[in-house]
CSV table of C-alpha atoms in Angstrom, one decimal:
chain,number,residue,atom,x,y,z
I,990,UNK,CA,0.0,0.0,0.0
I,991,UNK,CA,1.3,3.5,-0.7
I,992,UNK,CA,2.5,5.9,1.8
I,993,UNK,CA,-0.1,8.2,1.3
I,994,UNK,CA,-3.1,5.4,1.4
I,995,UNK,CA,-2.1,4.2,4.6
I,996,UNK,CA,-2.1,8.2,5.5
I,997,UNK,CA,-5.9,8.7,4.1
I,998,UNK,CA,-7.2,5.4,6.1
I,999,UNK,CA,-5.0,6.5,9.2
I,1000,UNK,CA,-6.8,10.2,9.1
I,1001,UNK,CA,-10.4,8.2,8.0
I,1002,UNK,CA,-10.2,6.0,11.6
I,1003,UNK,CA,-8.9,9.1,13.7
I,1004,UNK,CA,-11.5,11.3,12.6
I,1005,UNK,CA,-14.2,8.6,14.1
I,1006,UNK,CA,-16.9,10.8,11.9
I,1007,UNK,CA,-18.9,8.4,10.5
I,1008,UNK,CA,-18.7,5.1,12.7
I,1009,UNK,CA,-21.1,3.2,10.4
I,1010,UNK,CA,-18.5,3.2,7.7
I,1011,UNK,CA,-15.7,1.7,9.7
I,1012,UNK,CA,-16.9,-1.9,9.0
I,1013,UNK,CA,-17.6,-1.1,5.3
I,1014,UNK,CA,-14.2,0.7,5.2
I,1015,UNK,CA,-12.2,-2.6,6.8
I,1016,UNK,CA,-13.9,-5.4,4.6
I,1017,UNK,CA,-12.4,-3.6,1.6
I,1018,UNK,CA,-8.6,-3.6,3.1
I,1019,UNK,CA,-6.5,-7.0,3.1
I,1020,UNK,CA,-4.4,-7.5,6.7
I,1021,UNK,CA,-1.1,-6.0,4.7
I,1022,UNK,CA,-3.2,-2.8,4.0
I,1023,UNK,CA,-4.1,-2.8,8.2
I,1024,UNK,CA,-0.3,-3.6,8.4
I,1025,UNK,CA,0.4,-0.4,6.8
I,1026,UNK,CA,-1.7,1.7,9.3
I,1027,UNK,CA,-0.6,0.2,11.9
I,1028,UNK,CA,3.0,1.6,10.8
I,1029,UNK,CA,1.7,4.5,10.2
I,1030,UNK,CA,0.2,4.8,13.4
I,1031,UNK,CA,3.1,4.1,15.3
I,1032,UNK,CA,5.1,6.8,13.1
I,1033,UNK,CA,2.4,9.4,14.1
I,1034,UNK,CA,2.9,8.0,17.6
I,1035,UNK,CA,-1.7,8.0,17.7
I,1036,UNK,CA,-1.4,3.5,17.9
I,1037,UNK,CA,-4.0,3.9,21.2
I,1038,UNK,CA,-6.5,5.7,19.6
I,1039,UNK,CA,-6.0,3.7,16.8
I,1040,UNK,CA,-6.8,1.0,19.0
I,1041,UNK,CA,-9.5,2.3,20.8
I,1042,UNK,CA,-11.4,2.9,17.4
I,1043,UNK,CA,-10.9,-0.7,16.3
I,1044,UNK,CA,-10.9,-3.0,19.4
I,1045,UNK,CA,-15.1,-2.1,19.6
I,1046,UNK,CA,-17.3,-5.4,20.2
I,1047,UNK,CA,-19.0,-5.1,16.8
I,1048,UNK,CA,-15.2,-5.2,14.8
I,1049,UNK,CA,-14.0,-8.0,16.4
I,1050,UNK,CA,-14.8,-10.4,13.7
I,1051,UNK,CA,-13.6,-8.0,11.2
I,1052,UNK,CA,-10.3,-7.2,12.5
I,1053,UNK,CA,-7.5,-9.6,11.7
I,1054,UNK,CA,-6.4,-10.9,15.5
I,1055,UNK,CA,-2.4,-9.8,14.6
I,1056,UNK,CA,-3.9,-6.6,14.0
I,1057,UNK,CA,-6.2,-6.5,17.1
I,1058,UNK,CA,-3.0,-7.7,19.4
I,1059,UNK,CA,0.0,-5.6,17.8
I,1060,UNK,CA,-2.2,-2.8,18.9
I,1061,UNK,CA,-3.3,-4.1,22.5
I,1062,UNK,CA,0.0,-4.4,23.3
I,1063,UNK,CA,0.9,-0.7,22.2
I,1064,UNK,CA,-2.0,0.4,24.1
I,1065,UNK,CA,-1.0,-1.7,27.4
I,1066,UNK,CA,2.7,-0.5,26.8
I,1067,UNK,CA,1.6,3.3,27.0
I,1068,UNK,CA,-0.6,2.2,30.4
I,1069,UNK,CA,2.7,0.7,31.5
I,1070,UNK,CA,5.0,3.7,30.9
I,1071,UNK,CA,2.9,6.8,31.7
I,1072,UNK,CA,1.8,5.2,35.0
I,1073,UNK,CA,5.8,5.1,36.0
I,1074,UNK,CA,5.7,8.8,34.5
I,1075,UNK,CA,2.6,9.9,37.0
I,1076,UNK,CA,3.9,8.0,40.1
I,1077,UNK,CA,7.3,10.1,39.6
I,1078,UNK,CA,5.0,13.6,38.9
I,1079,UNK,CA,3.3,12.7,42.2
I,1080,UNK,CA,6.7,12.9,43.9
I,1081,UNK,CA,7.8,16.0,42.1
I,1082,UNK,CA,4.6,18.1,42.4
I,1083,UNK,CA,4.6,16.7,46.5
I,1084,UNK,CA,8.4,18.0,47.6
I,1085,UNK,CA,7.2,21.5,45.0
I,1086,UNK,CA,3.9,21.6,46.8
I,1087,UNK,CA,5.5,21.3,50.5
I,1088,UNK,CA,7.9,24.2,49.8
I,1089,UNK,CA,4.8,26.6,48.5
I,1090,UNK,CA,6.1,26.3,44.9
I,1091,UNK,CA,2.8,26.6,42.5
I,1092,UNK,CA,2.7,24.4,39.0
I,1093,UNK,CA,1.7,24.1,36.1
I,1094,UNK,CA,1.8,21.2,34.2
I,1095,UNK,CA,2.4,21.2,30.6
I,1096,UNK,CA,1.5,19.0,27.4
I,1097,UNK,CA,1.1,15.5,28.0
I,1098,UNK,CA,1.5,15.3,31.7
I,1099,UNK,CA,-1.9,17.5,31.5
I,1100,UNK,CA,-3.6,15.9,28.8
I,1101,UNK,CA,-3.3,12.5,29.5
I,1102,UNK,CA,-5.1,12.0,32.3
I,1103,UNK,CA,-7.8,14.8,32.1
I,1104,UNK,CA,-8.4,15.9,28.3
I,1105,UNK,CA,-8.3,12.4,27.1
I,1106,UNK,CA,-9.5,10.8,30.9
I,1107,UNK,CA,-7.4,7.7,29.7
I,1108,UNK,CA,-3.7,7.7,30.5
I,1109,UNK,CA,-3.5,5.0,27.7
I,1110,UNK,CA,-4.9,7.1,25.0
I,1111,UNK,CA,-2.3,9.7,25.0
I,1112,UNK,CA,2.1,8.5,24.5
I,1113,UNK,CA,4.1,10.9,26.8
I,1114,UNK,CA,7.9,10.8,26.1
I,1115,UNK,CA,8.9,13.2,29.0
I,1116,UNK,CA,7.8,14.9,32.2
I,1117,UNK,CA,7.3,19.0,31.7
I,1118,UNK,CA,5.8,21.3,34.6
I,1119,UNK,CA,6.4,25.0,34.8
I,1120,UNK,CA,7.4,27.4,38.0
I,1121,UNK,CA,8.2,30.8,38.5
I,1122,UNK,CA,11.7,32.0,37.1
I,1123,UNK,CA,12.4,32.8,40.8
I,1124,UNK,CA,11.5,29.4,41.9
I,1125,UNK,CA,14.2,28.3,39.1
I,1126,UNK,CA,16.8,27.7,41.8
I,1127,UNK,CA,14.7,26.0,44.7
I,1128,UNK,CA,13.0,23.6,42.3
I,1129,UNK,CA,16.4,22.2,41.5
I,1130,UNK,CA,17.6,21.7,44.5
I,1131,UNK,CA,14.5,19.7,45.7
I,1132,UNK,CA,14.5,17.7,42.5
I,1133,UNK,CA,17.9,16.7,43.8
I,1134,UNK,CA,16.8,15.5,46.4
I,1135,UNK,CA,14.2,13.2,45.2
I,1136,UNK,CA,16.7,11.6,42.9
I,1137,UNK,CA,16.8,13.2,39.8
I,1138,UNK,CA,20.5,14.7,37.9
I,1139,UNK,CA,21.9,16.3,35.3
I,1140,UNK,CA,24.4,15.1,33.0
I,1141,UNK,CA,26.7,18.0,34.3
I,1142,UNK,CA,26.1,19.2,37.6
I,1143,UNK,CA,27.4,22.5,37.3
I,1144,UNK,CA,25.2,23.4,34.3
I,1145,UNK,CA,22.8,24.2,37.3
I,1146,UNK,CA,24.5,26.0,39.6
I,1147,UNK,CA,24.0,29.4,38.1
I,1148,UNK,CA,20.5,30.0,36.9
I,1149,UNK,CA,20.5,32.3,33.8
I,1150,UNK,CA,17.6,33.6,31.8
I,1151,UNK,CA,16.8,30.4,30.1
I,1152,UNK,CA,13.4,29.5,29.4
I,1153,UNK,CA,13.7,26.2,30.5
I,1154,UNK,CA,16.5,24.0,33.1
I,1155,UNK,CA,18.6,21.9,31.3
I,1156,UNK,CA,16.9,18.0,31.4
I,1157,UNK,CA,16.6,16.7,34.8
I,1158,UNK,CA,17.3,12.6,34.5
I,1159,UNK,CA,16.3,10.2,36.7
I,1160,UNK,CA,17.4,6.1,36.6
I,1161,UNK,CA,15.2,3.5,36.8
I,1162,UNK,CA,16.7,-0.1,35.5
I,1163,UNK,CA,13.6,-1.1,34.7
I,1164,UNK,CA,12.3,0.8,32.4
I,1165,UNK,CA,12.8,0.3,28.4
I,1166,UNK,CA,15.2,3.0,28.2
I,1167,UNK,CA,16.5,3.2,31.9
I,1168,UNK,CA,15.6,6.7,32.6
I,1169,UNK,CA,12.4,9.4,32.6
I,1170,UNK,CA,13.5,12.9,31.7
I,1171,UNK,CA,12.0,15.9,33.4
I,1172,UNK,CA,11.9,19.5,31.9
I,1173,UNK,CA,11.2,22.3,34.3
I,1174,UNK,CA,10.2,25.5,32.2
I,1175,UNK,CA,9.7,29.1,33.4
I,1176,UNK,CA,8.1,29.8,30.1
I,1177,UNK,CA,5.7,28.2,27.2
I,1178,UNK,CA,8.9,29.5,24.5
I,1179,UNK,CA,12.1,29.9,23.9
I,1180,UNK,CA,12.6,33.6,24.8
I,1181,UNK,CA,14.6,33.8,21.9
I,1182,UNK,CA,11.9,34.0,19.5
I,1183,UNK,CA,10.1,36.8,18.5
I,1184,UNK,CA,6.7,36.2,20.3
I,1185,UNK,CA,5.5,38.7,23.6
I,1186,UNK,CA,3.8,36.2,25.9
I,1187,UNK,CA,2.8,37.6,29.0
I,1188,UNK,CA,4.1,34.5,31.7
I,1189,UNK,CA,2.4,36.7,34.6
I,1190,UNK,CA,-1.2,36.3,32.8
I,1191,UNK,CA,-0.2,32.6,32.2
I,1192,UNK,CA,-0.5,32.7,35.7
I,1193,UNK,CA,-3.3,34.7,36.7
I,1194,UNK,CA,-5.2,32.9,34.3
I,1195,UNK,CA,-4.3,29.4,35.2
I,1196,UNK,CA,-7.1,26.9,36.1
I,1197,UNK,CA,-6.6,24.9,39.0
I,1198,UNK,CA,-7.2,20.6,38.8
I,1199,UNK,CA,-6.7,17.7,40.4
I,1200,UNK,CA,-3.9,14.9,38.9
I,1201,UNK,CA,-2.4,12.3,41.3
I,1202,UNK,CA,-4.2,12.7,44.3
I,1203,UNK,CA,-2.6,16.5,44.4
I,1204,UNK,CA,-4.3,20.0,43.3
I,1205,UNK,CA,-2.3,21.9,40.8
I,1206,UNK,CA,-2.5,24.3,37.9
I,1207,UNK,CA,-2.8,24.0,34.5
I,1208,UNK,CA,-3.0,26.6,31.4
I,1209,UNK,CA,-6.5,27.9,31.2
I,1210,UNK,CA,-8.2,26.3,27.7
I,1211,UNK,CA,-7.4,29.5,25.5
I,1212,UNK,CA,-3.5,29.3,26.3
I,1213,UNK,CA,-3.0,25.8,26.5
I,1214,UNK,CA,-4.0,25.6,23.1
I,1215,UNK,CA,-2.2,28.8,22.0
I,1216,UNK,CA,1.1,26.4,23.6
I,1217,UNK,CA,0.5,23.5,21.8
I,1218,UNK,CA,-0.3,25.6,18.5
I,1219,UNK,CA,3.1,27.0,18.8
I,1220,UNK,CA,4.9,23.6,19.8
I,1221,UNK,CA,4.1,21.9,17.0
I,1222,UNK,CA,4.6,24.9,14.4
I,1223,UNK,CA,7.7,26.4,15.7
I,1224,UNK,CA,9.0,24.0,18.0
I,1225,UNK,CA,8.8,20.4,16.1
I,1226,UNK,CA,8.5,22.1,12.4
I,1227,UNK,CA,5.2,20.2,12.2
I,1228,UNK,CA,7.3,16.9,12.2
I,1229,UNK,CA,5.8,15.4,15.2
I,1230,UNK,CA,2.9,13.8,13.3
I,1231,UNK,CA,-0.2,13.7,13.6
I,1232,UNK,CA,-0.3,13.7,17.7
I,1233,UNK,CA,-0.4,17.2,18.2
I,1234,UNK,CA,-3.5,17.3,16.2
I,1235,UNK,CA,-5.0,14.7,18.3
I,1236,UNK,CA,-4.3,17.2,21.6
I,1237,UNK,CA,-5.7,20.2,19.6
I,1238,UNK,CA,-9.0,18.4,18.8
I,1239,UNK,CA,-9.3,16.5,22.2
I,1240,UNK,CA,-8.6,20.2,24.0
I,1241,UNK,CA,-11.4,21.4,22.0
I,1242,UNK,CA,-13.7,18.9,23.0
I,1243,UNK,CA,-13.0,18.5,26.5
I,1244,UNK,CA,-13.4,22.4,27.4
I,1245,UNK,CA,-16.3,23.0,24.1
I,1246,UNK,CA,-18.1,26.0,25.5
I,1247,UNK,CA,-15.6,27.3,27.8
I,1248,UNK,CA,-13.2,28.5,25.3
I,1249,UNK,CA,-13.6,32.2,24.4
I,1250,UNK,CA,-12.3,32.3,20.8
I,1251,UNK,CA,-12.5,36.0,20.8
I,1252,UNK,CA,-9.5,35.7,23.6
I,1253,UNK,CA,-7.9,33.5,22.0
I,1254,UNK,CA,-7.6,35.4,18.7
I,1255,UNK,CA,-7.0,38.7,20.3
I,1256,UNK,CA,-4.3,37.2,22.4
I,1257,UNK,CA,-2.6,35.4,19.6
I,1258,UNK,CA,-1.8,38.4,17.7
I,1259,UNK,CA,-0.7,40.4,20.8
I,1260,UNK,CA,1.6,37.7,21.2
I,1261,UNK,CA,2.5,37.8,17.8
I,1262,UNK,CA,1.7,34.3,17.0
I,1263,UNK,CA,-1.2,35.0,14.7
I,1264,UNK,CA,0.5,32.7,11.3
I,1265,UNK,CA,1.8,29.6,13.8
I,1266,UNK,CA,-1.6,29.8,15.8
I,1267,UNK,CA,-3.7,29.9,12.6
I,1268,UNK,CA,-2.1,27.1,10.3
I,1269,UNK,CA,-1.9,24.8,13.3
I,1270,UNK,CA,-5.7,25.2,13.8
I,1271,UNK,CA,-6.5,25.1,10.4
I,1272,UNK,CA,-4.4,21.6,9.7
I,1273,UNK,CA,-6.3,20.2,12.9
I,1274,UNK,CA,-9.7,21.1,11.8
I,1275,UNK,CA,-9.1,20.3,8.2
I,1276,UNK,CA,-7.0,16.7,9.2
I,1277,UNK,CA,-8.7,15.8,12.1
I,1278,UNK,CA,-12.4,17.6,11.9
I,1279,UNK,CA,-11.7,19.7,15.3
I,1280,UNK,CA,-14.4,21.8,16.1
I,1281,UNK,CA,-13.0,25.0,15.1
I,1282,UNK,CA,-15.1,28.1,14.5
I,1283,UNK,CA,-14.6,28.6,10.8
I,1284,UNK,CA,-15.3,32.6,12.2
I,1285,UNK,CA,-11.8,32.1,13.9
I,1286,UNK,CA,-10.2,31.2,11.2
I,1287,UNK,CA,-10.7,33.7,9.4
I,1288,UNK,CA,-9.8,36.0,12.0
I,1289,UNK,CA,-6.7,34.4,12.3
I,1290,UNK,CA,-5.8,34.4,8.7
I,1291,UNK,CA,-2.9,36.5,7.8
I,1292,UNK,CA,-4.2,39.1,5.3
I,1293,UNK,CA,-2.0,37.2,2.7
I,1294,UNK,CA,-2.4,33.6,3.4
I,1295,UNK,CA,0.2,31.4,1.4
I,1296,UNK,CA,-1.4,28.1,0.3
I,1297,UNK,CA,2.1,26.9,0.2
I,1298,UNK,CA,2.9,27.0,3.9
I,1299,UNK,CA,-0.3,24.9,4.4
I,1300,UNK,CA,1.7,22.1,1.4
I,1301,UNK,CA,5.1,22.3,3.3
I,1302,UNK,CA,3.7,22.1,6.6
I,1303,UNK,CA,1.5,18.9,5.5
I,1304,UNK,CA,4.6,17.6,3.8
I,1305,UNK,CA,6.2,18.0,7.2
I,1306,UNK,CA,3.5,16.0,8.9
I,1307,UNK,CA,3.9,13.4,6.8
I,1308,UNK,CA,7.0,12.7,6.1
I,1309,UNK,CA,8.3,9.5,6.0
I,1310,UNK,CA,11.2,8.6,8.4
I,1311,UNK,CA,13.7,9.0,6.1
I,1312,UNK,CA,12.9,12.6,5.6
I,1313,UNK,CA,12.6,13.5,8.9
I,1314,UNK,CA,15.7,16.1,8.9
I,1315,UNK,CA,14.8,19.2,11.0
I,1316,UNK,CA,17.9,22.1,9.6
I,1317,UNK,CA,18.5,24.9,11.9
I,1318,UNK,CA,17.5,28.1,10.8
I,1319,UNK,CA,21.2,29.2,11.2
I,1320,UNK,CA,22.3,26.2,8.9
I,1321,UNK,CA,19.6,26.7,6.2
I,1322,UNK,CA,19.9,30.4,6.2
I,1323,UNK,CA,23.6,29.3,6.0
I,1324,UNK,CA,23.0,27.5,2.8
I,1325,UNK,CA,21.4,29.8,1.1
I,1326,UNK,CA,23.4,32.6,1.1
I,1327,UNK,CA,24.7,33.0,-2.7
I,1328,UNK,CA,27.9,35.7,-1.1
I,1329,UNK,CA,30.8,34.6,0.8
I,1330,UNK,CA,30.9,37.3,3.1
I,1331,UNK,CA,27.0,36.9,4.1
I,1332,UNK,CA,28.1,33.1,5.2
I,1333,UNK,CA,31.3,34.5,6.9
I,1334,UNK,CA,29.1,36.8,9.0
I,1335,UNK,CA,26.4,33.8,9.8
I,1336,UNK,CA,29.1,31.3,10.9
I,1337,UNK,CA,31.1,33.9,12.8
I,1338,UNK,CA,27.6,35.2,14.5
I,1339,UNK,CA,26.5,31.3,15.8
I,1340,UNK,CA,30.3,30.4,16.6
I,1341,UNK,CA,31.2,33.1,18.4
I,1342,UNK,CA,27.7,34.9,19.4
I,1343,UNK,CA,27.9,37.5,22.6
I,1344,UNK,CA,29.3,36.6,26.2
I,1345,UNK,CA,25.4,36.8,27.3
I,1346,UNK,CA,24.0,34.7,25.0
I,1347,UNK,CA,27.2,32.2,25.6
I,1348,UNK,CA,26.6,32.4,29.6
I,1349,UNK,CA,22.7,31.1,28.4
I,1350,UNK,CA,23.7,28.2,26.5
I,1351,UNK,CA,25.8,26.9,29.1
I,1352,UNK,CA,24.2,27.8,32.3
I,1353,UNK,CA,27.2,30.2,33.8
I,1354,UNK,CA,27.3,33.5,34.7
I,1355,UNK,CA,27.5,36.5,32.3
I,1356,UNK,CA,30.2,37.9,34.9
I,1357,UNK,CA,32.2,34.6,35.1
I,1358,UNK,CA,35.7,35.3,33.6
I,1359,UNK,CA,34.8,31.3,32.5
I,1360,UNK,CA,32.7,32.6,29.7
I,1361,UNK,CA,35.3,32.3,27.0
I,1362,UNK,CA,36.6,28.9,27.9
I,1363,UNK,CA,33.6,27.8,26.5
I,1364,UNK,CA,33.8,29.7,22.4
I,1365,UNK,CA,36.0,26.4,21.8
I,1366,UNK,CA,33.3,24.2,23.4
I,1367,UNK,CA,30.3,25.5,21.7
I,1368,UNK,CA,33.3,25.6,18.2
I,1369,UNK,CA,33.5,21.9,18.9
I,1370,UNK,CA,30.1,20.9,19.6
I,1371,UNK,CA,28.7,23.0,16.2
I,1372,UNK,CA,30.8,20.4,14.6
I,1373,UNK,CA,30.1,17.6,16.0
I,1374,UNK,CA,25.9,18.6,15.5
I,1375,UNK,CA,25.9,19.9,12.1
I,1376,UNK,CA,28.6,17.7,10.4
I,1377,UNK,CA,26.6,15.1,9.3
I,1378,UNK,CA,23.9,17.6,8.0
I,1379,UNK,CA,26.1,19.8,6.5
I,1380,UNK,CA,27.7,16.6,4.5
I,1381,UNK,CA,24.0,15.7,3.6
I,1382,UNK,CA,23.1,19.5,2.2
I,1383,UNK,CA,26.5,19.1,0.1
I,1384,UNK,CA,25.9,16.3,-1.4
I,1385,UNK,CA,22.7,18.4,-3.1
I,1386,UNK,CA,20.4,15.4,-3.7
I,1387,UNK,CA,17.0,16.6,-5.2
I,1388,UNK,CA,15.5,15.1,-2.0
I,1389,UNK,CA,17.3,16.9,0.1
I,1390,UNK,CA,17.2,20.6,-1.9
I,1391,UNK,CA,13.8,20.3,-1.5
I,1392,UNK,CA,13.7,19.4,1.9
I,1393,UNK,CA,16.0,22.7,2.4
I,1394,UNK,CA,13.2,25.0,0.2
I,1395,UNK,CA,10.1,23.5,2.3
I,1396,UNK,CA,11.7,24.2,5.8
I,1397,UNK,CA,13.4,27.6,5.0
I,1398,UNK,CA,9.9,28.6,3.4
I,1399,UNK,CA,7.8,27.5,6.2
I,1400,UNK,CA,10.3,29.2,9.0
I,1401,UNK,CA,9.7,32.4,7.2
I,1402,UNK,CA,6.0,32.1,7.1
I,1403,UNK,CA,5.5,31.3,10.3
I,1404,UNK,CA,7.9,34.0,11.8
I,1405,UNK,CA,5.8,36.9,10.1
């Protein structure tokens, strides 16, 4: 079955719109075609809701039992994994908690277990919460202390103005990969980027819940999706699949009447987000059927929309594994310059950028004479990143050209 068949039937079983077809829709496809959304699936990382739509009483018979098991056991995997991942967030939010440091929990660690109501339904990868930038400090001290590390210790001892901590790791032998990651964010984006969210109304606005036994906070509806709107846009370059989709639509119907689009809209431009916030929405309603007003669209829509960002950014989505090359925007700008001097300038800018921006990347002090010990570190480690990407750019397949135009295309749409 071709790639974009198995895509089609993927995006016919997610949508769950007309239920009555489903049985009509699987006597026509042989058990290689069920194969070959399964795989798809499990690319997309959406193998429990595919599961969830197929395992009904009346599909039994219909379902090839491979099928019906390779996707049990995916299901009871993701049971296995994000209970380990809540029984270490009920530690971390207690020891937070204790000390009188508020919450909020981000992406998965929220959705999972009350926008979906089904741990299993919903794959989480990591741990991510958010505190105060002034909590920064405290929180890592008392994540020390319930076992979780760095890699390098002293990355933490001098908070900077990052917007997150570097990953906090934590071992556990048992586990498939031997470790659950935490991030600990002070922000929803890299302050780095261009947008003007306002982390104090975050806060005022934050809705309080329940999740492991504790109360905590979590985004209210409007600027949780707003976060995972710009996560999937500017963070993942749409490359995530077709998960964050999923979260957009089940976000929608979870909260249904309590989100005030109007806010939503209005806020999104004042954070300057209006192009990421708009094409995300508009791929999740048009993919996926979320109930999105087509009023907000509109009022979203930049007042000259490029059907072409909508082509890359489903190109992105869909991408088969072997495509799945995210460039930095320093390496494709790189690329593209056609003068010498113009990549001189780029190169010497990311080698060598200010002793401020330096002190960020590595968690030191602006002050600390240490600074410049690390311009042959962060020389060495732009190598060792961007070497094999750099070999794969000059070796100028068609593949990989167009790969180049796509993401340099879409990065400039979305940052306007």
């Amino acid at each position: 079955m071709e790639s974009k068949t198995a895509n089609e039937l993927l995006l016919f079983f997610l949508r769950k719109e007309s239920a009555e077809l489903i049985p009509v829709k699987l006597a026509q496809l042989s058990k290689e075609d069920l194969d070959a959304v399964v795989h798809k699936a499990n690319r997309h990382r959406v193998t429990s809701l595919l599961y969830q739509t197929l395992s009904t009483p009346h599909l039994e018979p219909i379902v090839p039992a491979s099928i019906t098991q390779a996707l049990r056991s995916a299901y009871l995997e993701t049971v296995w994994w994000n209970t380990s991942l809540y029984s270490e967030l009920s530690k971390i939010l207690k020891v937070l908690q204790d000390e009188n440091i508020p919450v909020i929990l981000l992406k998965g660690a929220h959705l999972a277990k009350i926008i979906y109501g089904n741990i299993a339904l919903r794959p989480m990868s990591d741990i991510d919460i958010m505190v105060k930038k002034k909590d920064l400090r405290q929180s890592v001290n008392l994540l020390f202390q319930i076992g979780f590390t760095v890699t390098n210790e002293k990355q933490v001892k001098l908070i900077t103005n990052n917007y997150q901590l570097p990953p906090h790791f934590k071992h556990f032998p048992d586990l498939t990969n031997g470790k659950i990651c935490l991030d600990v964010h002070s922000s929803i984006a890299e302050e780095a980027q261009s947008y003007k969210i306002d982390i104090d109304g975050l806060w005022t606005r934050a809705w309080s819940t329940e999740t492991t036994g504790l109360e905590t906070l979590t985004l209210s509806p409007e600027d949780l999706l707003l976060h995972l709107c710009l996560h999937t846009s500017m963070h993942h370059m749409f490359t995530n699949g077709l998960k964050s989709f999923c979260d957009i639509r089940e976000v929608i119907r979870y909260h249904n009447d309590e989100i005030n689009w109007d806010e939503l809209q209005l806020r999104a431009r004042s954070w300057r987000a209006s192009n990421p916030v708009y094409l995300s929405l508009h791929l999740a309603k048009s993919l996926l059927n979320a109930d999105i007003p087509q009023w907000v669209l509109e009022a979203l829509k930049p007042d000259k929309p490029d059907n072409q960002a909508i082509i890359w950014a489903k190109e992105q989505i869909f991408a088969t594994s072997d495509k799945e090359v995210i460039y930095p925007k320093e390496l494709l700008h790189f690329w593209k310059k056609k003068s010498s001097l113009q990549k001189i300038s780029i190169l010497l800018e990311r080698t060598f950028p200010p002793r401020k921006e330096l002190a960020q990347m590595y968690y030191i002090s602006p002050a600390s004479s240490r600074v410049y010990f690390y311009y042959p570190v962060r020389l060495k480690e732009i190598f060792q990143r961007h070497f094999h990407k750099t070999l794969r750019l000059l070796y100028q397949d068609k593949e990989t050209l167009s790969l180049v135009d796509r993401q340099l295309g879409l990065i400039d749409w979305l940052s306007h």
